[in-house]
Amino acid sequence: MSMITIREVSAYVGQEVTIGVWMYNKRSSGKIQFLQLRDGTGTIQGVLVRNQVAPEIWDEAKLLTMESSLYVTGMIRQDDRAPSGFELDVTSVKTIQVAEEYPIAKKEHGTDFLMDHRHLWIRSARQAAILRVRAEIIRAIQMFLDQKGFTLVDPPILTPSSCEGTTNLFHTKYFDEDAYLSQSGQLYAEAAAMALNKVYSFGPTFRAEKSKTRRHLIEFWMIEPEMAFVDHEGNLEYQEQMLEFVAQSVLQNCQTELQTLERDISKLEKIKAPFPRITYDEAIELLHREGFDDIQWGEDFGAPHETKIAESFDKPVFITHYPTEIKSFYMKPDPKRPEVVLCADLIAPEGYGEIIGGSQRIDDPELLAERYEEHSLSKEAYAWYLDLRKYGTVPHSGFGLGLERTVAWICGLDHVRETIPFPRMLNRLYP
Amino acid sequence: MSMITIREVSAYVGQEVTIGVWMYNKRSSGKIQFLQLRDGTGTIQGVLVRNQVAPEIWDEAKLLTMESSLYVTGMIRQDDRAPSGFELDVTSVKTIQVAEEYPIAKKEHGTDFLMDHRHLWIRSARQAAILRVRAEIIRAIQMFLDQKGFTLVDPPILTPSSCEGTTNLFHTKYFDEDAYLSQSGQLYAEAAAMALNKVYSFGPTFRAEKSKTRRHLIEFWMIEPEMAFVDHEGNLEYQEQMLEFVAQSVLQNCQTELQTLERDISKLEKIKAPFPRITYDEAIELLHREGFDDIQWGEDFGAPHETKIAESFDKPVFITHYPTEIKSFYMKPDPKRPEVVLCADLIAPEGYGEIIGGSQRIDDPELLAERYEEHSLSKEAYAWYLDLRKYGTVPHSGFGLGLERTVAWICGLDHVRETIPFPRMLNRLYP
Ligand SMILES: [Mg+2]
Ligand SMILES: [Mg+2]
């Protein structure tokens, strides 16, 4: 008799197997108990017929409460009426633990209550499905980048200072020095690209912002590719190819999960390269045509602007060539028009906003030194970053994808708090 | 004409290609310049013959200094005398930048100097090879766990408190609360295993220890699998299979890198499951036989002890069943002998010490509550962790692999500081 997981049942039809499971629901007539079982890899219905098992097995099953743990033994039967296509004709149950009354079982709970019980909430079908899609998105990104010759590098989390001021940074004492938690691994990834050509990082980043929106987490994960000898246009091509690969991988490997989430998969099927590109100038015009009087050339977009722009397209859209003034110090100005930079934000459809920001980087050491002055960056702290332009500077580009926003979009969620096992938000550090 | 990388040259023999490269060395006779070129994906020698190119190309190449960047064009020629098997007959060079005098070029530099220039040091053949092996080890681990049905989960880095006291923790203000940087994602991974069955985390962990040894970093990366319905013995089997897979993947995919590192690959070829297992009791006896009088039953091993134990084996060795007293609060006592726990440390050969620590976890809620008392753990802060034992507790196990020590071992390095792009150590927060 084999010990298997629910994911594997299709290979064991007609065979007796044992599975370690939790019971998440039970229906019972006097003659049959229907046990809804989950093991974290899937769900299956166990059917227990009174006159086909010993009385003590029948009675033991009757005691099982929600989230009780057990080893269940039975024959796998193909059943096209079952949601998973299979059922288990139970021959034996061996209780591990009859669970105490499950706190998040019965009624509709408020978000705070569910977040306080996040360690249990993630067991629910919907939350578990989201976490599996998250893992598949990461897996697909890594596979895509691996196939394209990228090398994973892990930039430091503890950094001596930041390129964007310290107000939104978490501070810690690093022995006798001051250190801050990284907001981005990009600058370090640039150094690595000069050593390894195409690299990417995948790690946690931190913003100590007191904002409470459905798009923000305090602690979030970023994928940050950086590519030597790749220009602005090449940068966009990698991004759209990567997102197409991600969407197709999720469609192929997460069918059950997308069904659980009731995701409209026709929306995901449309995520195919190339993506439309509009310039910042065109985006401003579009907004003015649509009646947005609250934004002028030179100002950054807010969430309502991004949503309006995205509505004009059924794919993600690149907004390129933002004003130099409102973008980061390291972005390369357009040689033909230095008041804008060779950058793009990628705006997801359906109101999910910016999921990628990227640019070609400044490769001219003199221009970069000027930017240090303009942005009051410490020449000592960033001496190493300037070195990258002194010793064999090359055209190079990169981008950062916000994982949680991407998961929210692919899963069709209302809020990023469900996209990560244990979200960190304003007033939320537990569990 | 194709724009390619050096890794791809074998597919372009006899064709003219252009490659973006850095020059890392040059030899020259009056008639031929030999350009040693690297692009981060590999190295190739460019051969420039005076009477076969225009004088201005010859002169341009003559100006190239170490780490200068250029686009080089030429014909790929198979050459079995070349280390990589290929050479480039240069027809043209287009300089991007003639580099300033390279600071780490000439002489032997001390470690501090190299670490201050880590952003450039990683360009050297040896350091780049290590970083590629590191990426391959991560890739192999992820592929192995993926094939075994594990789901990647990302535990939080910012946590309200720690299971092991706060003295070795980095502290930060989390708005009005106190937060600490994670030392391990294990407890959260356990929660996720109850939702998803087999999970693993891969992320940075932090120890604010003032130790300066060749095995310690302040910031290091851990892979932490956690498995529902898996016991102590099953736990060891996953570990040895995973490390065999890692070693075989590196042997297969990093031949050039291992050669650059002059690694004795016969040592790596021996890393095949099963690994030997000895109990803590047997390890103490072994040490006493070998003349170590400085350790008694009940004490933890130091580095010299681990090295001596490892010398008796040519594979990694599991030391199992440590005294309960010296191990973490969450480890499950051996039911037959509760003064020891169902745990194992995996000690690497060649003096690399402990690379994995793992155990079966306590599944009895009452015993875990007792441990909270004994270890003065906050019932409030860890209420969620106890919940995992109240609502369908199951036997479960997990382990944590220290990535940097594993990289040091596989690469055969003297010090973990070379195993990560930007190491964080005592007095080392730059670059
Ligand atoms: Mg924006
Ligand atoms: Mg130890």
GROMACS .gro file of N, CA, C and O in nm, chain A residues 255-343:
model
  356
  255GLN      N    1  -0.437   2.564  -1.347
  255GLN     CA    2  -0.579   2.565  -1.388
  255GLN      C    3  -0.672   2.553  -1.268
  255GLN      O    4  -0.771   2.626  -1.257
  256THR      N    5  -0.643   2.459  -1.178
  256THR     CA    6  -0.726   2.441  -1.059
  256THR      C    7  -0.731   2.568  -0.977
  256THR      O    8  -0.837   2.609  -0.929
  257GLU      N    9  -0.614   2.629  -0.960
  257GLU     CA   10  -0.606   2.749  -0.877
  257GLU      C   11  -0.685   2.865  -0.939
  257GLU      O   12  -0.758   2.936  -0.869
  258LEU      N   13  -0.671   2.883  -1.069
  258LEU     CA   14  -0.744   2.992  -1.135
  258LEU      C   15  -0.896   2.971  -1.125
  258LEU      O   16  -0.973   3.065  -1.110
  259GLN      N   17  -0.936   2.842  -1.129
  259GLN     CA   18  -1.077   2.808  -1.112
  259GLN      C   19  -1.124   2.843  -0.970
  259GLN      O   20  -1.229   2.903  -0.952
  260THR      N   21  -1.044   2.803  -0.872
  260THR     CA   22  -1.076   2.836  -0.732
  260THR      C   23  -1.091   2.986  -0.714
  260THR      O   24  -1.179   3.033  -0.642
  261LEU      N   25  -1.006   3.063  -0.783
  261LEU     CA   26  -1.008   3.208  -0.770
  261LEU      C   27  -1.113   3.272  -0.860
  261LEU      O   28  -1.129   3.394  -0.859
  262GLU      N   29  -1.183   3.191  -0.940
  262GLU     CA   30  -1.282   3.240  -1.036
  262GLU      C   31  -1.223   3.350  -1.124
  262GLU      O   32  -1.288   3.450  -1.154
  263ARG      N   33  -1.099   3.329  -1.165
  263ARG     CA   34  -1.030   3.427  -1.248
  263ARG      C   35  -1.081   3.417  -1.391
  263ARG      O   36  -1.095   3.306  -1.446
  264ASP      N   37  -1.108   3.531  -1.452
  264ASP     CA   38  -1.145   3.537  -1.594
  264ASP      C   39  -1.018   3.513  -1.676
  264ASP      O   40  -0.937   3.604  -1.696
  265ILE      N   41  -1.003   3.389  -1.724
  265ILE     CA   42  -0.875   3.356  -1.788
  265ILE      C   43  -0.863   3.417  -1.928
  265ILE      O   44  -0.753   3.426  -1.982
  266SER      N   45  -0.974   3.463  -1.985
  266SER     CA   46  -0.962   3.529  -2.116
  266SER      C   47  -0.874   3.654  -2.103
  266SER      O   48  -0.804   3.692  -2.196
  267LYS      N   49  -0.876   3.715  -1.984
  267LYS     CA   50  -0.790   3.832  -1.961
  267LYS      C   51  -0.642   3.792  -1.962
  267LYS      O   52  -0.557   3.867  -2.010
  268LEU      N   53  -0.614   3.675  -1.909
  268LEU     CA   54  -0.473   3.632  -1.903
  268LEU      C   55  -0.425   3.583  -2.039
  268LEU      O   56  -0.307   3.597  -2.073
  269GLU      N   57  -0.517   3.526  -2.115
  269GLU     CA   58  -0.478   3.475  -2.248
  269GLU      C   59  -0.432   3.588  -2.340
  269GLU      O   60  -0.360   3.565  -2.436
  270LYS      N   61  -0.476   3.710  -2.311
  270LYS     CA   62  -0.439   3.824  -2.396
  270LYS      C   63  -0.298   3.876  -2.368
  270LYS      O   64  -0.248   3.962  -2.440
  271ILE      N   65  -0.235   3.826  -2.262
  271ILE     CA   66  -0.102   3.878  -2.225
  271ILE      C   67   0.004   3.818  -2.316
  271ILE      O   68   0.071   3.720  -2.283
  272LYS      N   69   0.014   3.874  -2.437
  272LYS     CA   70   0.110   3.826  -2.536
  272LYS      C   71   0.192   3.943  -2.587
  272LYS      O   72   0.138   4.050  -2.615
  273ALA      N   73   0.322   3.920  -2.602
  273ALA     CA   74   0.409   4.023  -2.658
  273ALA      C   75   0.379   4.038  -2.807
  273ALA      O   76   0.335   3.942  -2.870
  274PRO      N   77   0.401   4.158  -2.867
  274PRO     CA   78   0.448   4.280  -2.802
  274PRO      C   79   0.336   4.354  -2.729
  274PRO      O   80   0.219   4.339  -2.764
  275PHE      N   81   0.375   4.432  -2.629
  275PHE     CA   82   0.280   4.518  -2.558
  275PHE      C   83   0.282   4.656  -2.623
  275PHE      O   84   0.385   4.699  -2.675
  276PRO      N   85   0.169   4.726  -2.617
  276PRO     CA   86   0.169   4.863  -2.671
  276PRO      C   87   0.262   4.954  -2.593
  276PRO      O   88   0.287   4.932  -2.474
  277ARG      N   89   0.315   5.055  -2.663
  277ARG     CA   90   0.403   5.154  -2.601
  277ARG      C   91   0.345   5.291  -2.630
  277ARG      O   92   0.317   5.323  -2.745
  278ILE      N   93   0.330   5.373  -2.528
  278ILE     CA   94   0.300   5.514  -2.553
  278ILE      C   95   0.398   5.598  -2.473
  278ILE      O   96   0.450   5.554  -2.371
  279THR      N   97   0.427   5.717  -2.524
  279THR     CA   98   0.519   5.804  -2.451
  279THR      C   99   0.442   5.873  -2.339
  279THR      O  100   0.319   5.881  -2.340
  280TYR      N  101   0.517   5.925  -2.245
  280TYR     CA  102   0.460   6.006  -2.138
  280TYR      C  103   0.379   6.121  -2.199
  280TYR      O  104   0.267   6.150  -2.155
  281ASP      N  105   0.434   6.186  -2.304
  281ASP     CA  106   0.363   6.296  -2.370
  281ASP      C  107   0.226   6.251  -2.418
  281ASP      O  108   0.125   6.319  -2.396
  282GLU      N  109   0.224   6.135  -2.485
  282GLU     CA  110   0.097   6.083  -2.536
  282GLU      C  111   0.001   6.047  -2.423
  282GLU      O  112  -0.120   6.066  -2.434
  283ALA      N  113   0.057   5.998  -2.313
  283ALA     CA  114  -0.027   5.963  -2.198
  283ALA      C  115  -0.093   6.088  -2.139
  283ALA      O  116  -0.211   6.087  -2.102
  284ILE      N  117  -0.015   6.196  -2.130
  284ILE     CA  118  -0.071   6.323  -2.081
  284ILE      C  119  -0.184   6.370  -2.173
  284ILE      O  120  -0.292   6.409  -2.127
  285GLU      N  121  -0.160   6.363  -2.304
  285GLU     CA  122  -0.265   6.402  -2.401
  285GLU      C  123  -0.389   6.317  -2.383
  285GLU      O  124  -0.501   6.368  -2.383
  286LEU      N  125  -0.367   6.186  -2.371
  286LEU     CA  126  -0.480   6.094  -2.352
  286LEU      C  127  -0.561   6.133  -2.229
  286LEU      O  128  -0.684   6.141  -2.233
  287LEU      N  129  -0.492   6.165  -2.120
  287LEU     CA  130  -0.562   6.201  -1.996
  287LEU      C  131  -0.639   6.332  -2.013
  287LEU      O  132  -0.752   6.345  -1.966
  288HIS      N  133  -0.576   6.427  -2.081
  288HIS     CA  134  -0.646   6.555  -2.103
  288HIS      C  135  -0.771   6.533  -2.188
  288HIS      O  136  -0.877   6.588  -2.159
  289ARG      N  137  -0.758   6.451  -2.292
  289ARG     CA  138  -0.875   6.418  -2.376
  289ARG      C  139  -0.985   6.354  -2.293
  289ARG      O  140  -1.104   6.373  -2.318
  290GLU      N  141  -0.942   6.273  -2.192
  290GLU     CA  142  -1.039   6.202  -2.109
  290GLU      C  143  -1.091   6.289  -1.995
  290GLU      O  144  -1.162   6.241  -1.907
  291GLY      N  145  -1.050   6.416  -1.995
  291GLY     CA  146  -1.106   6.509  -1.896
  291GLY      C  147  -1.029   6.522  -1.766
  291GLY      O  148  -1.079   6.580  -1.670
  292PHE      N  149  -0.907   6.467  -1.760
  292PHE     CA  150  -0.827   6.484  -1.638
  292PHE      C  151  -0.755   6.619  -1.643
  292PHE      O  152  -0.657   6.635  -1.715
  293ASP      N  153  -0.807   6.716  -1.567
  293ASP     CA  154  -0.744   6.848  -1.566
  293ASP      C  155  -0.640   6.861  -1.454
  293ASP      O  156  -0.573   6.962  -1.443
  294ASP      N  157  -0.630   6.757  -1.371
  294ASP     CA  158  -0.549   6.767  -1.250
  294ASP      C  159  -0.403   6.728  -1.272
  294ASP      O  160  -0.327   6.716  -1.177
  295ILE      N  161  -0.363   6.708  -1.397
  295ILE     CA  162  -0.224   6.669  -1.420
  295ILE      C  163  -0.167   6.747  -1.537
  295ILE      O  164  -0.233   6.764  -1.641
  296GLN      N  165  -0.045   6.799  -1.519
  296GLN     CA  166   0.025   6.874  -1.623
  296GLN      C  167   0.155   6.806  -1.657
  296GLN      O  168   0.207   6.726  -1.578
  297TRP      N  169   0.208   6.836  -1.774
  297TRP     CA  170   0.337   6.782  -1.815
  297TRP      C  171   0.439   6.812  -1.705
  297TRP      O  172   0.448   6.924  -1.656
  298GLY      N  173   0.512   6.711  -1.664
  298GLY     CA  174   0.614   6.728  -1.560
  298GLY      C  175   0.571   6.670  -1.427
  298GLY      O  176   0.652   6.660  -1.336
  299GLU      N  177   0.444   6.630  -1.417
  299GLU     CA  178   0.396   6.569  -1.293
  299GLU      C  179   0.385   6.417  -1.309
  299GLU      O  180   0.363   6.367  -1.420
  300ASP      N  181   0.398   6.348  -1.195
  300ASP     CA  182   0.390   6.202  -1.200
  300ASP      C  183   0.244   6.157  -1.196
  300ASP      O  184   0.157   6.230  -1.147
  301PHE      N  185   0.219   6.038  -1.248
  301PHE     CA  186   0.083   5.986  -1.249
  301PHE      C  187   0.044   5.931  -1.113
  301PHE      O  188   0.127   5.874  -1.041
  302GLY      N  189  -0.080   5.945  -1.077
  302GLY     CA  190  -0.136   5.877  -0.961
  302GLY      C  191  -0.212   5.754  -1.007
  302GLY      O  192  -0.227   5.729  -1.127
  303ALA      N  193  -0.263   5.678  -0.909
  303ALA     CA  194  -0.334   5.555  -0.942
  303ALA      C  195  -0.452   5.578  -1.039
  303ALA      O  196  -0.468   5.501  -1.134
  304PRO      N  197  -0.533   5.684  -1.021
  304PRO     CA  198  -0.645   5.703  -1.115
  304PRO      C  199  -0.597   5.728  -1.258
  304PRO      O  200  -0.660   5.681  -1.355
  305HIS      N  201  -0.486   5.799  -1.273
  305HIS     CA  202  -0.432   5.822  -1.407
  305HIS      C  203  -0.387   5.691  -1.470
  305HIS      O  204  -0.419   5.662  -1.586
  306GLU      N  205  -0.313   5.612  -1.393
  306GLU     CA  206  -0.266   5.484  -1.446
  306GLU      C  207  -0.383   5.396  -1.488
  306GLU      O  208  -0.380   5.330  -1.592
  307THR      N  209  -0.486   5.394  -1.405
  307THR     CA  210  -0.603   5.312  -1.436
  307THR      C  211  -0.669   5.358  -1.565
  307THR      O  212  -0.704   5.277  -1.651
  308LYS      N  213  -0.683   5.489  -1.581
  308LYS     CA  214  -0.746   5.542  -1.703
  308LYS      C  215  -0.663   5.507  -1.827
  308LYS      O  216  -0.716   5.464  -1.930
  309ILE      N  217  -0.532   5.524  -1.816
  309ILE     CA  218  -0.446   5.492  -1.931
  309ILE      C  219  -0.459   5.343  -1.966
  309ILE      O  220  -0.476   5.307  -2.083
  310ALA      N  221  -0.456   5.260  -1.863
  310ALA     CA  222  -0.462   5.115  -1.886
  310ALA      C  223  -0.594   5.075  -1.952
  310ALA      O  224  -0.598   4.979  -2.030
  311GLU      N  225  -0.701   5.148  -1.924
  311GLU     CA  226  -0.832   5.112  -1.980
  311GLU      C  227  -0.836   5.119  -2.132
  311GLU      O  228  -0.923   5.057  -2.195
  312SER      N  229  -0.744   5.193  -2.189
  312SER     CA  230  -0.742   5.204  -2.335
  312SER      C  231  -0.679   5.082  -2.402
  312SER      O  232  -0.674   5.075  -2.524
  313PHE      N  233  -0.631   4.987  -2.323
  313PHE     CA  234  -0.560   4.872  -2.380
  313PHE      C  235  -0.607   4.745  -2.311
  313PHE      O  236  -0.650   4.748  -2.196
  314ASP      N  237  -0.602   4.631  -2.381
  314ASP     CA  238  -0.637   4.506  -2.313
  314ASP      C  239  -0.513   4.423  -2.280
  314ASP      O  240  -0.521   4.308  -2.240
  315LYS      N  241  -0.397   4.485  -2.298
  315LYS     CA  242  -0.270   4.425  -2.256
  315LYS      C  243  -0.201   4.524  -2.163
  315LYS      O  244  -0.240   4.641  -2.159
  316PRO      N  245  -0.097   4.480  -2.095
  316PRO     CA  246  -0.016   4.579  -2.022
  316PRO      C  247   0.038   4.680  -2.122
  316PRO      O  248   0.062   4.647  -2.239
  317VAL      N  249   0.057   4.804  -2.076
  317VAL     CA  250   0.106   4.910  -2.166
  317VAL      C  251   0.231   4.975  -2.106
  317VAL      O  252   0.237   5.003  -1.988
  318PHE      N  253   0.330   4.995  -2.194
  318PHE     CA  254   0.450   5.068  -2.153
  318PHE      C  255   0.426   5.218  -2.168
  318PHE      O  256   0.388   5.263  -2.277
  319ILE      N  257   0.453   5.295  -2.064
  319ILE     CA  258   0.460   5.441  -2.077
  319ILE      C  259   0.608   5.476  -2.072
  319ILE      O  260   0.677   5.446  -1.973
  320THR      N  261   0.656   5.537  -2.181
  320THR     CA  262   0.800   5.559  -2.196
  320THR      C  263   0.834   5.709  -2.188
  320THR      O  264   0.744   5.793  -2.193
  321HIS      N  265   0.963   5.738  -2.174
  321HIS     CA  266   1.014   5.875  -2.186
  321HIS      C  267   0.948   5.972  -2.090
  321HIS      O  268   0.893   6.074  -2.130
  322TYR      N  269   0.956   5.941  -1.962
  322TYR     CA  270   0.907   6.033  -1.857
  322TYR      C  271   1.002   6.153  -1.847
  322TYR      O  272   1.121   6.143  -1.883
  323PRO      N  273   0.950   6.262  -1.792
  323PRO     CA  274   1.039   6.378  -1.768
  323PRO      C  275   1.155   6.338  -1.676
  323PRO      O  276   1.135   6.272  -1.575
  324THR      N  277   1.272   6.382  -1.713
  324THR     CA  278   1.394   6.353  -1.637
  324THR      C  279   1.379   6.396  -1.491
  324THR      O  280   1.422   6.326  -1.399
  325GLU      N  281   1.315   6.508  -1.470
  325GLU     CA  282   1.298   6.568  -1.337
  325GLU      C  283   1.230   6.476  -1.235
  325GLU      O  284   1.259   6.483  -1.117
  326ILE      N  285   1.134   6.395  -1.281
  326ILE     CA  286   1.056   6.318  -1.184
  326ILE      C  287   1.104   6.173  -1.176
  326ILE      O  288   1.041   6.091  -1.109
  327LYS      N  289   1.215   6.144  -1.243
  327LYS     CA  290   1.263   6.005  -1.238
  327LYS      C  291   1.397   5.997  -1.166
  327LYS      O  292   1.459   6.098  -1.134
  328SER      N  293   1.441   5.874  -1.142
  328SER     CA  294   1.559   5.853  -1.058
  328SER      C  295   1.687   5.905  -1.124
  328SER      O  296   1.697   5.913  -1.246
  329PHE      N  297   1.783   5.935  -1.039
  329PHE     CA  298   1.906   6.002  -1.083
  329PHE      C  299   1.986   5.922  -1.184
  329PHE      O  300   2.063   5.976  -1.261
  330TYR      N  301   1.967   5.787  -1.183
  330TYR     CA  302   2.055   5.702  -1.264
  330TYR      C  303   2.001   5.676  -1.405
  330TYR      O  304   2.062   5.602  -1.482
  331MET      N  305   1.886   5.734  -1.439
  331MET     CA  306   1.828   5.704  -1.570
  331MET      C  307   1.893   5.787  -1.681
  331MET      O  308   1.922   5.904  -1.662
  332LYS      N  309   1.912   5.723  -1.794
  332LYS     CA  310   1.985   5.787  -1.905
  332LYS      C  311   1.892   5.880  -1.982
  332LYS      O  312   1.786   5.838  -2.029
  333PRO      N  313   1.931   6.006  -1.998
  333PRO     CA  314   1.849   6.098  -2.079
  333PRO      C  315   1.846   6.053  -2.225
  333PRO      O  316   1.942   5.994  -2.275
  334ASP      N  317   1.735   6.079  -2.289
  334ASP     CA  318   1.725   6.055  -2.433
  334ASP      C  319   1.821   6.149  -2.503
  334ASP      O  320   1.809   6.272  -2.490
  335PRO      N  321   1.919   6.097  -2.578
  335PRO     CA  322   2.019   6.185  -2.641
  335PRO      C  323   1.954   6.290  -2.731
  335PRO      O  324   2.004   6.402  -2.743
  336LYS      N  325   1.840   6.256  -2.791
  336LYS     CA  326   1.774   6.351  -2.881
  336LYS      C  327   1.693   6.456  -2.807
  336LYS      O  328   1.648   6.554  -2.865
  337ARG      N  329   1.671   6.432  -2.676
  337ARG     CA  330   1.576   6.517  -2.603
  337ARG      C  331   1.600   6.496  -2.454
  337ARG      O  332   1.525   6.424  -2.388
  338PRO      N  333   1.704   6.558  -2.400
  338PRO     CA  334   1.750   6.524  -2.264
  338PRO      C  335   1.653   6.558  -2.153
  338PRO      O  336   1.677   6.521  -2.038
  339GLU      N  337   1.542   6.628  -2.182
  339GLU     CA  338   1.444   6.655  -2.075
  339GLU      C  339   1.358   6.533  -2.044
  339GLU      O  340   1.277   6.536  -1.951
  340VAL      N  341   1.373   6.426  -2.123
  340VAL     CA  342   1.307   6.300  -2.090
  340VAL      C  343   1.412   6.188  -2.083
  340VAL      O  344   1.521   6.202  -2.138
  341VAL      N  345   1.377   6.081  -2.013
  341VAL     CA  346   1.474   5.971  -1.996
  341VAL      C  347   1.428   5.845  -2.069
  341VAL      O  348   1.309   5.827  -2.098
  342LEU      N  349   1.525   5.757  -2.097
  342LEU     CA  350   1.499   5.631  -2.167
  342LEU      C  351   1.446   5.529  -2.066
  342LEU      O  352   1.517   5.437  -2.025
  343CYS      N  353   1.322   5.548  -2.029
  343CYS     CA  354   1.264   5.465  -1.923
  343CYS      C  355   1.126   5.417  -1.965
  343CYS      O  356   1.071   5.463  -2.064
   0.00000   0.00000   0.00000
